mmCIF file of C-alpha atoms and ligand atoms in Angstrom:
data_model
loop_
_atom_site.group_PDB
_atom_site.id
_atom_site.type_symbol
_atom_site.label_atom_id
_atom_site.label_comp_id
_atom_site.label_asym_id
_atom_site.label_seq_id
_atom_site.Cartn_x
_atom_site.Cartn_y
_atom_site.Cartn_z
ATOM 1 C CA UNK V 17 -0.128 -0.104 0.094
ATOM 2 C CA UNK V 18 0.945 3.750 -0.982
ATOM 3 C CA UNK V 19 -0.261 6.918 0.392
ATOM 4 C CA UNK V 20 -0.263 10.043 -1.737
ATOM 5 C CA UNK V 21 0.009 12.963 -1.205
ATOM 6 C CA UNK V 22 -2.812 14.275 -4.481
ATOM 7 C CA UNK V 23 -1.920 18.133 -3.872
ATOM 8 C CA UNK V 24 1.683 16.862 -5.163
ATOM 9 C CA UNK V 25 0.763 15.550 -7.640
ATOM 10 C CA UNK V 26 -1.538 18.753 -8.140
ATOM 11 C CA UNK V 27 1.116 22.153 -6.746
ATOM 12 C CA UNK V 28 3.831 20.950 -9.146
ATOM 13 C CA UNK V 29 1.101 20.887 -12.593
ATOM 14 C CA UNK V 30 0.792 24.328 -12.003
ATOM 15 C CA UNK V 31 4.151 25.116 -11.270
ATOM 16 C CA UNK V 32 4.786 23.508 -14.340
ATOM 17 C CA UNK V 33 2.701 25.447 -16.436
ATOM 18 C CA UNK V 34 3.127 28.681 -14.939
ATOM 19 C CA UNK V 35 7.322 28.417 -15.136
ATOM 20 C CA UNK V 36 6.612 27.441 -19.214
ATOM 21 C CA UNK V 37 5.025 29.960 -19.973
ATOM 22 C CA UNK V 38 7.016 32.468 -18.187
ATOM 23 C CA UNK V 39 10.064 30.634 -19.991
ATOM 24 C CA UNK V 40 8.010 31.985 -23.134
ATOM 25 C CA UNK V 41 6.296 35.046 -21.963
ATOM 26 C CA UNK V 42 9.285 37.128 -19.966
ATOM 27 C CA UNK V 43 6.158 38.514 -18.074
ATOM 28 C CA UNK V 44 7.010 38.023 -14.851
ATOM 29 C CA UNK V 45 11.351 38.412 -15.027
ATOM 30 C CA UNK V 46 11.604 35.998 -12.037
ATOM 31 C CA UNK V 47 14.591 32.992 -13.406
ATOM 32 C CA UNK V 48 12.985 30.255 -14.310
ATOM 33 C CA UNK V 49 15.701 27.814 -13.887
ATOM 34 C CA UNK V 50 15.009 24.056 -12.253
ATOM 35 C CA UNK V 51 16.623 25.228 -8.589
ATOM 36 C CA UNK V 52 13.949 27.887 -9.071
ATOM 37 C CA UNK V 53 11.521 25.993 -9.489
ATOM 38 C CA UNK V 54 11.492 23.152 -6.956
ATOM 39 C CA UNK V 55 12.148 25.714 -3.963
ATOM 40 C CA UNK V 56 8.835 27.458 -5.754
ATOM 41 C CA UNK V 57 6.744 23.810 -4.894
ATOM 42 C CA UNK V 58 8.755 23.245 -1.849
ATOM 43 C CA UNK V 59 7.558 26.676 -0.564
ATOM 44 C CA UNK V 60 4.114 25.988 -1.940
ATOM 45 C CA UNK V 61 3.369 22.261 -0.542
ATOM 46 C CA UNK V 62 4.839 23.897 3.124
ATOM 47 C CA UNK V 63 1.872 26.724 2.581
ATOM 48 C CA UNK V 64 -1.038 24.132 1.547
ATOM 49 C CA UNK V 65 -3.020 21.262 3.398
ATOM 50 C CA UNK V 66 -1.648 17.652 2.358
ATOM 51 C CA UNK V 67 -4.544 15.523 1.194
ATOM 52 C CA UNK V 68 -3.133 11.902 1.329
ATOM 53 C CA UNK V 69 -5.257 9.240 -0.211
ATOM 54 C CA UNK V 70 -4.033 5.702 -1.061
ATOM 55 C CA UNK V 71 -2.288 5.076 -4.050
ATOM 56 C CA UNK V 72 -4.819 2.263 -5.458
ATOM 57 C CA UNK V 73 -7.763 5.269 -5.388
ATOM 58 C CA UNK V 74 -5.202 7.687 -7.326
ATOM 59 C CA UNK V 75 -6.313 8.943 -10.258
ATOM 60 C CA UNK V 76 -9.932 8.358 -10.346
ATOM 61 C CA UNK V 77 -9.568 10.772 -6.472
ATOM 62 C CA UNK V 78 -7.156 13.833 -7.320
ATOM 63 C CA UNK V 79 -8.575 14.203 -10.964
ATOM 64 C CA UNK V 80 -11.979 14.803 -9.473
ATOM 65 C CA UNK V 81 -11.016 16.967 -6.565
ATOM 66 C CA UNK V 82 -7.517 18.115 -6.937
ATOM 67 C CA UNK V 83 -7.099 21.689 -7.581
ATOM 68 C CA UNK V 84 -10.446 21.256 -8.726
ATOM 69 C CA UNK V 85 -12.188 23.634 -6.674
ATOM 70 C CA UNK V 86 -11.067 27.204 -8.062
ATOM 71 C CA UNK V 87 -10.561 29.512 -5.286
ATOM 72 C CA UNK V 88 -8.014 26.547 -4.318
ATOM 73 C CA UNK V 89 -5.823 26.983 -8.055
ATOM 74 C CA UNK V 90 -6.399 30.529 -7.300
ATOM 75 C CA UNK V 91 -4.621 30.387 -3.873
ATOM 76 C CA UNK V 92 -1.690 27.967 -5.152
ATOM 77 C CA UNK V 93 -0.766 30.588 -7.633
ATOM 78 C CA UNK V 94 -1.155 33.024 -5.367
ATOM 79 C CA UNK V 95 1.220 30.934 -3.232
ATOM 80 C CA UNK V 96 3.665 29.822 -6.232
ATOM 81 C CA UNK V 97 4.075 33.905 -7.167
ATOM 82 C CA UNK V 98 4.678 35.008 -2.884
ATOM 83 C CA UNK V 99 7.383 32.377 -2.793
ATOM 84 C CA UNK V 100 8.824 32.602 -6.533
ATOM 85 C CA UNK V 101 9.395 36.779 -5.182
ATOM 86 C CA UNK V 102 11.189 35.161 -2.016
ATOM 87 C CA UNK V 103 13.244 32.599 -4.412
ATOM 88 C CA UNK V 104 13.661 34.555 -7.682
ATOM 89 C CA UNK V 105 15.187 37.484 -5.808
ATOM 90 C CA UNK V 106 17.334 35.437 -2.866
ATOM 91 C CA UNK V 107 19.212 33.236 -5.059
ATOM 92 C CA UNK V 108 21.375 30.556 -3.156
ATOM 93 C CA UNK V 109 25.416 30.309 -2.582
ATOM 94 C CA UNK V 110 25.961 27.956 -4.066
ATOM 95 C CA UNK V 111 23.549 27.121 -5.985
ATOM 96 C CA UNK V 112 24.155 29.826 -10.201
ATOM 97 C CA UNK V 113 20.785 29.778 -11.460
ATOM 98 C CA UNK V 114 22.085 28.798 -15.395
ATOM 99 C CA UNK V 115 19.363 29.999 -16.961
ATOM 100 C CA UNK V 116 20.380 29.620 -20.221
ATOM 101 C CA UNK V 117 22.750 26.519 -20.107
ATOM 102 C CA UNK V 118 20.705 23.641 -20.826
ATOM 103 C CA UNK V 119 22.732 20.863 -19.648
ATOM 104 C CA UNK V 120 24.185 18.375 -21.937
ATOM 105 C CA UNK V 121 25.559 14.506 -22.512
ATOM 106 C CA UNK V 122 28.745 13.548 -23.410
ATOM 107 C CA UNK V 123 27.298 9.480 -24.456
ATOM 108 C CA UNK V 124 25.491 8.719 -27.200
ATOM 109 C CA UNK V 125 23.718 5.628 -27.229
ATOM 110 C CA UNK V 126 21.931 3.648 -24.829
ATOM 111 C CA UNK V 127 22.348 5.466 -20.744
ATOM 112 C CA UNK V 128 20.484 4.326 -18.016
ATOM 113 C CA UNK V 129 18.772 8.224 -16.725
ATOM 114 C CA UNK V 130 17.689 8.415 -13.440
ATOM 115 C CA UNK V 131 14.670 10.256 -11.356
ATOM 116 C CA UNK V 132 15.510 13.314 -9.404
ATOM 117 C CA UNK V 133 15.687 12.727 -5.452
ATOM 118 C CA UNK V 134 14.107 14.920 -3.171
ATOM 119 C CA UNK V 135 13.290 14.248 0.076
ATOM 120 C CA UNK V 136 13.391 16.287 3.768
ATOM 121 C CA UNK V 137 15.214 16.461 6.517
ATOM 122 C CA UNK V 138 13.653 17.227 9.827
ATOM 123 C CA UNK V 139 14.613 17.336 13.648
ATOM 124 C CA UNK V 140 13.108 14.328 15.238
ATOM 125 C CA UNK V 141 12.839 16.633 19.216
ATOM 126 C CA UNK V 142 10.827 18.953 17.444
ATOM 127 C CA UNK V 143 9.242 17.985 14.291
ATOM 128 C CA UNK V 144 11.503 21.057 12.741
ATOM 129 C CA UNK V 145 12.657 21.383 8.922
ATOM 130 C CA UNK V 146 16.735 20.767 9.099
ATOM 131 C CA UNK V 147 17.889 24.176 7.972
ATOM 132 C CA UNK V 148 21.287 23.614 8.037
ATOM 133 C CA UNK V 149 23.617 20.877 7.720
ATOM 134 C CA UNK V 150 24.623 18.690 4.271
ATOM 135 C CA UNK V 151 22.904 16.250 2.613
ATOM 136 C CA UNK V 152 24.608 13.615 0.272
ATOM 137 C CA UNK V 153 24.195 10.773 -2.017
ATOM 138 C CA UNK V 154 26.803 8.196 -3.153
ATOM 139 C CA UNK V 155 26.770 5.116 -4.309
ATOM 140 C CA UNK V 156 29.691 2.542 -3.090
ATOM 141 C CA UNK V 157 30.117 5.696 -0.905
ATOM 142 C CA UNK V 158 31.566 7.912 -3.549
ATOM 143 C CA UNK V 159 29.652 10.995 -4.041
ATOM 144 C CA UNK V 160 27.655 10.567 -7.471
ATOM 145 C CA UNK V 161 27.345 13.810 -10.024
ATOM 146 C CA UNK V 162 25.397 15.094 -10.455
ATOM 147 C CA UNK V 163 23.208 16.153 -13.962
ATOM 148 C CA UNK V 164 24.756 19.664 -14.666
ATOM 149 C CA UNK V 165 26.274 22.457 -11.961
ATOM 150 C CA UNK V 166 23.271 23.250 -11.169
ATOM 151 C CA UNK V 167 22.362 20.412 -8.713
ATOM 152 C CA UNK V 168 24.656 20.450 -5.880
ATOM 153 C CA UNK V 169 25.992 17.308 -4.353
ATOM 154 C CA UNK V 170 26.351 17.728 -1.488
ATOM 155 C CA UNK V 171 23.201 20.013 -1.163
ATOM 156 C CA UNK V 172 23.516 22.509 1.560
ATOM 157 C CA UNK V 173 20.259 22.858 3.600
ATOM 158 C CA UNK V 174 18.887 26.470 3.386
ATOM 159 C CA UNK V 175 16.399 28.056 5.932
ATOM 160 C CA UNK V 176 14.162 29.203 3.477
ATOM 161 C CA UNK V 177 13.585 25.677 2.026
ATOM 162 C CA UNK V 178 11.558 23.759 4.684
ATOM 163 C CA UNK V 179 14.062 21.400 4.870
ATOM 164 C CA UNK V 180 13.638 20.497 1.520
ATOM 165 C CA UNK V 181 16.444 18.467 -0.433
ATOM 166 C CA UNK V 182 17.126 17.419 -4.300
ATOM 167 C CA UNK V 183 19.155 15.189 -6.215
ATOM 168 C CA UNK V 184 19.424 14.492 -10.266
ATOM 169 C CA UNK V 185 22.042 11.539 -10.938
ATOM 170 C CA UNK V 186 23.212 12.245 -14.326
ATOM 171 C CA UNK V 187 22.992 9.327 -16.063
ATOM 172 C CA UNK V 188 25.316 6.708 -16.779
ATOM 173 C CA UNK V 189 26.060 5.412 -20.605
ATOM 174 C CA UNK V 190 24.461 1.005 -20.627
ATOM 175 C CA UNK V 191 26.472 -1.237 -23.029
ATOM 176 C CA UNK V 192 24.612 -2.384 -25.599
ATOM 177 C CA UNK V 193 22.555 -5.337 -25.095
ATOM 178 C CA UNK V 194 22.721 -4.940 -21.571
ATOM 179 C CA UNK V 195 19.430 -4.642 -18.750
ATOM 180 C CA UNK V 196 17.667 -3.941 -16.039
ATOM 181 C CA UNK V 197 20.595 -3.050 -13.886
ATOM 182 C CA UNK V 198 20.457 -1.700 -9.901
ATOM 183 C CA UNK V 199 21.577 0.924 -8.386
ATOM 184 C CA UNK V 200 21.439 1.274 -4.353
ATOM 185 C CA UNK V 201 21.127 4.657 -3.652
ATOM 186 C CA UNK V 202 22.873 6.290 -0.159
ATOM 187 C CA UNK V 203 21.498 9.369 1.534
ATOM 188 C CA UNK V 204 23.261 10.304 4.091
ATOM 189 C CA UNK V 205 22.388 13.558 6.007
ATOM 190 C CA UNK V 206 25.107 15.386 8.339
ATOM 191 C CA UNK V 207 23.583 18.071 10.588
ATOM 192 C CA UNK V 208 26.111 19.594 12.939
ATOM 193 C CA UNK V 209 24.819 18.456 16.981
ATOM 194 C CA UNK V 210 22.837 15.364 15.020
ATOM 195 C CA UNK V 211 23.924 11.961 14.487
ATOM 196 C CA UNK V 212 24.675 11.586 10.789
ATOM 197 C CA UNK V 213 22.125 9.269 9.128
ATOM 198 C CA UNK V 214 22.174 6.488 5.985
ATOM 199 C CA UNK V 215 19.302 6.102 4.056
ATOM 200 C CA UNK V 216 19.851 3.685 0.996
ATOM 201 C CA UNK V 217 16.851 3.867 -1.758
ATOM 202 C CA UNK V 218 16.859 1.441 -4.058
ATOM 203 C CA UNK V 219 16.231 1.353 -8.389
ATOM 204 C CA UNK V 220 15.770 -0.930 -10.687
ATOM 205 C CA UNK V 221 16.191 0.503 -13.972
ATOM 206 C CA UNK V 222 15.671 -0.725 -18.008
ATOM 207 C CA UNK V 223 18.391 1.404 -20.248
ATOM 208 C CA UNK V 224 17.038 3.682 -22.820
ATOM 209 C CA UNK V 225 17.975 5.078 -26.323
ATOM 210 C CA UNK V 226 18.573 8.830 -24.296
ATOM 211 C CA UNK V 227 19.893 10.452 -21.706
ATOM 212 C CA UNK V 228 16.870 12.109 -20.944
ATOM 213 C CA UNK V 229 18.223 16.155 -20.052
ATOM 214 C CA UNK V 230 14.581 18.200 -20.283
ATOM 215 C CA UNK V 231 13.449 18.639 -16.396
ATOM 216 C CA UNK V 232 10.319 17.710 -14.768
ATOM 217 C CA UNK V 233 9.062 18.009 -11.882
ATOM 218 C CA UNK V 234 6.909 14.628 -12.400
ATOM 219 C CA UNK V 235 9.474 12.559 -12.877
ATOM 220 C CA UNK V 236 10.507 12.485 -9.707
ATOM 221 C CA UNK V 237 12.065 9.917 -6.592
ATOM 222 C CA UNK V 238 10.230 11.036 -3.709
ATOM 223 C CA UNK V 239 12.134 9.687 -0.393
ATOM 224 C CA UNK V 240 10.226 9.507 3.536
ATOM 225 C CA UNK V 241 11.046 12.359 5.602
ATOM 226 C CA UNK V 242 14.219 11.597 7.489
ATOM 227 C CA UNK V 243 14.456 12.650 11.493
ATOM 228 C CA UNK V 244 18.386 13.456 13.598
ATOM 229 C CA UNK V 245 18.138 12.531 16.528
ATOM 230 C CA UNK V 246 20.574 13.883 19.552
ATOM 231 C CA UNK V 247 24.516 10.736 19.149
ATOM 232 C CA UNK V 248 22.916 7.984 20.643
ATOM 233 C CA UNK V 249 19.887 8.748 21.141
ATOM 234 C CA UNK V 250 17.181 6.693 19.109
ATOM 235 C CA UNK V 251 14.030 7.385 17.712
ATOM 236 C CA UNK V 252 12.027 4.887 20.472
ATOM 237 C CA UNK V 253 13.501 6.830 23.095
HETATM 238 ZN ZN1 LIG I 30 17.094 30.258 -10.217
#
């Protein structure tokens, strides 16, 4: 059984629409890079009430109930504008908001494409999102290369985005005729004063003909919320 937050899909869809319009028309003058898109989506999701459903019934439900209610859609749009005004004018130190630079692949031929990997980290004592520390994505203990320099690894947690981190691993070449491969990623969270946490995710991936370089919020692998505690304390204490 999988539990989904209907609002997540709904908000992502509206963010994609509004960013696509801005990319074409350039009316607001806001940054439309991937990092800003994610920051805006997180800003909104941290401010709307989640609506959980069991995923098997999800589709029917979300089409009927999702953002059909006009007022709710209007609220989301207004939150997007509010969040966008904030993130667009306070660029992160670590991201240079390279809008025009399209990611490139130096490889021709079949590749393993990875989804973006997204999660949130909280202080286990207060349930407050963590606003400092670093999150890394590793395979076999080594840092995974990101698709382009707009994506950080290690990811530096910043207060404004509510403990959210996100990675986009660079596609890896597959040999001709190679089949499904299992990848195990380690998400390692290090925050001063709290015990380091490692969370493992496995993905079975089949090679695809070309590298996917177009960013979409819809291809996000969401990992469960992670809680950090001071050294020596566990969730059972
Ligand atoms: Zn940006």
